[in-house]
Phi, psi and omega in degrees: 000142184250158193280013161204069165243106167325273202199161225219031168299133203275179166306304204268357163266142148286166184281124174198147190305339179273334176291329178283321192315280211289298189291299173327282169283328168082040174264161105318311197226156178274163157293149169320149193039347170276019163239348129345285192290323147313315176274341155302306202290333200274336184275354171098033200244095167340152178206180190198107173225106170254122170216144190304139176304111178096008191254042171058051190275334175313305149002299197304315193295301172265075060322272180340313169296321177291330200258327181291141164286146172117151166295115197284144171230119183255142164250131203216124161288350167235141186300323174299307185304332179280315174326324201269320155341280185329293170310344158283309185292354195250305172320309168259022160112340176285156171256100170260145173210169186225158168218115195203141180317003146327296217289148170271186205261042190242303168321313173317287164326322235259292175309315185298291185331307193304318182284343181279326159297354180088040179234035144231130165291322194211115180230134205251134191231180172263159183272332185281329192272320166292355189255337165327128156276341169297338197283320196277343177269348190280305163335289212292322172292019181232152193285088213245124192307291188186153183270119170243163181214131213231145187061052223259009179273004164253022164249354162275133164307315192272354151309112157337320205227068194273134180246161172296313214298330199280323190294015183235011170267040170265012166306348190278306162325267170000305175294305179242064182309350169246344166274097181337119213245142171224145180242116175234168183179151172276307175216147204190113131319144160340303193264021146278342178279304164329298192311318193315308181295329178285356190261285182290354168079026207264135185285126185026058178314140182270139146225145187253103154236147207245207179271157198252351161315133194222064191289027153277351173264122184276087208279115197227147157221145187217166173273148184301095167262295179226085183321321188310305201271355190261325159310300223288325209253317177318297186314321194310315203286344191283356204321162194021028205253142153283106196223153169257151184224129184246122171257131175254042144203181205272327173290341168293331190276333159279343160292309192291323194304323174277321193287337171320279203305332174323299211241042130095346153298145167275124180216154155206147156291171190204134177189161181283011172278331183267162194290187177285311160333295186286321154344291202311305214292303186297319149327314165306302193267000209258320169323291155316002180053031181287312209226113188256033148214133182251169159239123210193193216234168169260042155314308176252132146159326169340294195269035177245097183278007189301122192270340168308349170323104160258008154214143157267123181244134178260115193276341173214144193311147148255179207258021170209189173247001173277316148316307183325268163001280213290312170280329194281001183261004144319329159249112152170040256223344152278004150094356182241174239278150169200168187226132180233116159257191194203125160239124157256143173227140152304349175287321192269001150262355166307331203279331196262340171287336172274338197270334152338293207295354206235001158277158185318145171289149162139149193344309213289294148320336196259322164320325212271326163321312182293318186263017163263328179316323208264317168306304175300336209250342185274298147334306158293325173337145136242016162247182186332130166293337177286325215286308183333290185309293181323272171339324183302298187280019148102351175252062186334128123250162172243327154246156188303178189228015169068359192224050166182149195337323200268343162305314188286328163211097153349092199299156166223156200244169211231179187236106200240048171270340173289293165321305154330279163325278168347278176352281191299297240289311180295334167317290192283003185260330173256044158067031179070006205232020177222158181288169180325305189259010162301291178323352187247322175290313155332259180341312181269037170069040154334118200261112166206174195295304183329317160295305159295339181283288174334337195047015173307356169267016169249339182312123168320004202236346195310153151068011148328311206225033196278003187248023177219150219268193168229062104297318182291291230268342158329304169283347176296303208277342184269353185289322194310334177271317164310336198260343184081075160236298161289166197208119174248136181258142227229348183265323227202077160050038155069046143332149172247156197227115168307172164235169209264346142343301196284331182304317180289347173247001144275007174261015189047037191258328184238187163231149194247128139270138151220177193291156175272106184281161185294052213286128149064042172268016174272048125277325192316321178264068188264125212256181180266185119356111218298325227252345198329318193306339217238124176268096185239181177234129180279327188292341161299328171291292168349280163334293195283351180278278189302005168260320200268016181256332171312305167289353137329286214277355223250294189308324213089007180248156178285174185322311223268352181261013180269313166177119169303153175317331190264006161287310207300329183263007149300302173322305193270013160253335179294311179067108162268149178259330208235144144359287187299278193306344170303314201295334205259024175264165182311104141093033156226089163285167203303319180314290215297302204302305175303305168297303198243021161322320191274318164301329164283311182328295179335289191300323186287284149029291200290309177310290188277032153234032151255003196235309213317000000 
């Protein structure tokens, strides 16, 4: 691309926002709410648009830069997201550029020339590097189209991921009071959405919240017994699939990375511990399909733009619901089926509630309470898991939504008063002083030295429950605790303790139901062929994959920017022959087409005349 090649538009259309849509980018139709928000931004109108990850918030903005004269300015937090943004928009013909501590100062020089000639449309910055005053005096002599500000839940206090550095662009309004300013963001509660628009000053805002829903995702959780092997059997059903796995601390993540490769995955880790370099490089090869799993802190995932991601795995709760929201909406990001799992254990929000505790008092802790509060209960759920997320923002349903553990299979609950009564009775028989899973070994009549030093192999209760695994009596002791019978004490090594609860029904005054428990579940959600709903020819998907990773590796680009996945299974249901039938697939525009066109054609040709 040369630097001051725009767009790739005849003389005689005008430039509209739907003609950039179709020849650029190569959509036919907009996503829900994004031609609202264009046209607002395009008449020169503040906006506030929180739309869902993959739900095409990049759109709103750079349409806009293209139809307004003048320079688009994005503020973006990571260097990477920006790198990867440039690189797309360059794919497709636009003139983009970024300025960031990567660059050296000849690149520097270079990128300034280009915006004072008018030969960039959109130059994507830092929050720290726009607020420079040489960067702002560099400003007041350029023509400025519009402001976007991305990622925009990081100028709230009541924002998960709040920075300082952020809360101070609304100097920027200020500075520039007629250039139409837009906040964008995937998640935002109320009162993160308020806080924003009163932070950035923004004048009568259009504002779009759009659905926070990602029914290509399947949201499944199961408890955690023995994670490792419960990851490693999950991968079985994903084999050649691209995914992230999330850990909550840097040693789970070198720990799993290895038992991963062991058994024979391409994986690497990714945490703020490993160096910059090595960062870059896993980033880098996880793009490119290089690395088909990364594992990792929630450190990665920001600059991640692959739409090809098909499962998230949590290995351990995070500690809101926006994270959650936020990494698991990382995969499907074309828009076609993914899976976001979860392994829970209840301990381990005991672990982030302790760790809560030992931060300063003041707003800022009582937030962060409030959304572990919010986490844990999202967790615990027996209804719908959409419905759960969804109620959090501010968004009601009323039917369940078929695509997440507890639609698909149901708890189903049994009359557990007899289990139960075992349960406590063994609780009070080794005196309140020991944790879950002693008490579970006790229970199944366990033959060891610890039971025996103890003389727990003479207790009436010993070996009771000795016809039930122990992942079963495990899920016993933990409804028991939920329901407020048990007590893990948390002072005193998570001992279980009764509560003044637990007496009526050992005294057989009452009966308990609980749920059955839930075994062997990463089988449970036993899927069909991810891609099936889609009438495509796979082997052809197969091919046209090995062409566009050559041609990827040829360019220097990861894959997805040659063409996403939901183009490639566009081919192989269209099966184009021609230019003209190229044109009319999803997300190949007049740039794509002229670069890469001719080898799928080529390739398509060729199939159907070994297949037709």
């Amino acid at each position: 691309m040369t630097s001051t090649s725009f767009v790739s538009l005849s003389s005689t259309e005008p430039v509209t926002a739907q003609s950039i849509l179709e020849n650029i980018f190569g959509y036919q139709s907009f996503r829900c709410g994004q031609q609202e928000v264009i046209e607002c931004a395009v008449t020169g109108q503040d906006s506030l648009v929180i739309l869902p990850t993959g739900g095409g918030k990049s759109l709103c903005y750079q349409i806009p830069a293209l139809v307004r004269s003048g320079l688009t300015l994005v503020i973006s937090p990571l260097i990477s997201l920006m790198k990867d943004q440039v690189d797309q928009l360059v794919a497709n013909g636009v003139a983009a550029g970024y300025v960031n501590s990567t660059m050296d100062r000849e690149e520097l020089v270079n990128t300034y020339k280009r915006m004072n000639d008018g030969h960039i449309k959109l130059i994507y910055v830092s929050p720290e590097r726009v607020l420079m005053r040489d960067f702002i005096e560099r400003l007041d002599n350029l023509p400025l189209a519009m402001i976007a500000v991305d990622e925009a839940h990081c100028i709230s206090q009541w924002g998960h991921d709040f920075r300082p550095e952020y809360a101070s662009l609304g100097q920027l309004k200020q500075r520039f009071p007629s250039v139409p300013f837009m906040a964008l963001t995937a998640t935002a509660d109320d009162a993160t959405r308020k806080d924003i628009l009163q932070r950035l000053q923004l004048k009568e805002p259009f504002s779009y919240l759009g659905s926070f829903d990602r029914p290509n995702i399947r949201y499944n959780l199961i408890e955690k017994h023995k994670p490792v092997s419960q990851v490693v059997r999950f991968l079985e059903g994903q084999r050649g699939c691209s995914g992230i796995i999330y850990c909550g601390s840097r040693k789970k993540v070198e720990m799993l990375t290895e038992k991963l490769c062991n058994n024979g995955l391409r994986a690497a880790s990714y945490h703020a511990g490993l160096d910059v370099d090595e960062r870059a490089y896993v980033q880098d090869a996880f793009q490119r399909d290089d690395i088909q799993i990364v594992v990792a802190t929630v450190a990665f995932g920001m600059g991640i733009n692959k739409p090809n991601v098909r499962f998230v795995v949590h290995f351990d709760i995070p500690r809101n619901i926006e994270s959650y929201y936020q990494e698991t909406g990382r995969a499907g990001r074309d828009g076609l089926p993914a899976e976001a799992m979860m392994l829970y254990d209840p301990a381990d929000i005991g672990w982030l509630r302790r760790m809560l505790d030992e931060k300063d008092d003041g707003p800022q802790k009582q937030v962060e309470a409030h959304k572990l509060n919010a986490m844990s209960a999202f967790a615990e759920a027996q209804t719908c898991r959409r419905q759960v997320l969804l109620n959090y923002f501010g968004e009601y349903r009323h039917e369940p939504c078929g695509n997440c553990d507890i639609c698909l299979d149901p708890p189903k609950h049994f009359d557990a008063t007899e289990q139960a009564r075992k349960a406590l009775s063994c609780v009070y028989r080794v005196n309140q002083s020991f944790g879950m899973g002693y008490v579970v070994e006790v229970l199944r009549g366990m033959q060891n030295i610890r039971i025996r030093e103890n003389g727990h192999d003479k207790l009436s209760t010993y070996g009771l429950g000795r016809d039930n695994s122990h992942d079963y009596w495990v899920s016993i002791f933990r409804q028991l605790v939920h329901k407020g019978l048990l007590f893990q004490n948390i002072t005193r090594n998570s001992t279980l303790q009764l509560t003044a609860e637990a007496r009526p029904l050992l005294r057989g005054e009452i009966n308990l139901e609980l749920a059955v428990p839930r075994l062997d579940t990463a089988t449970r959600a036993a899927k069909s062929d991810k891609l099936s709903s889609k009438n495509y020819d796979k082997k052809l998907f197969a091919k046209l994959r090995k062409l566009r990773k050559a041609i990827a590796d040829e360019d220097g680009l990861p894959p997805y920017v040659v063409f996403n996945d939901a183009t490639l299974i566009d081919m192989a249901e269209i099966l184009p022959t021609s230019y003209g039938e190229m044109l009319a697939v999803n997300g190949v525009g007049q740039t794509k087409l002229d670069k890469y066109a001719d080898p799928f054609l080529d390739l398509i040709q060729e199939h159907l005349t070994h297949h037709g």
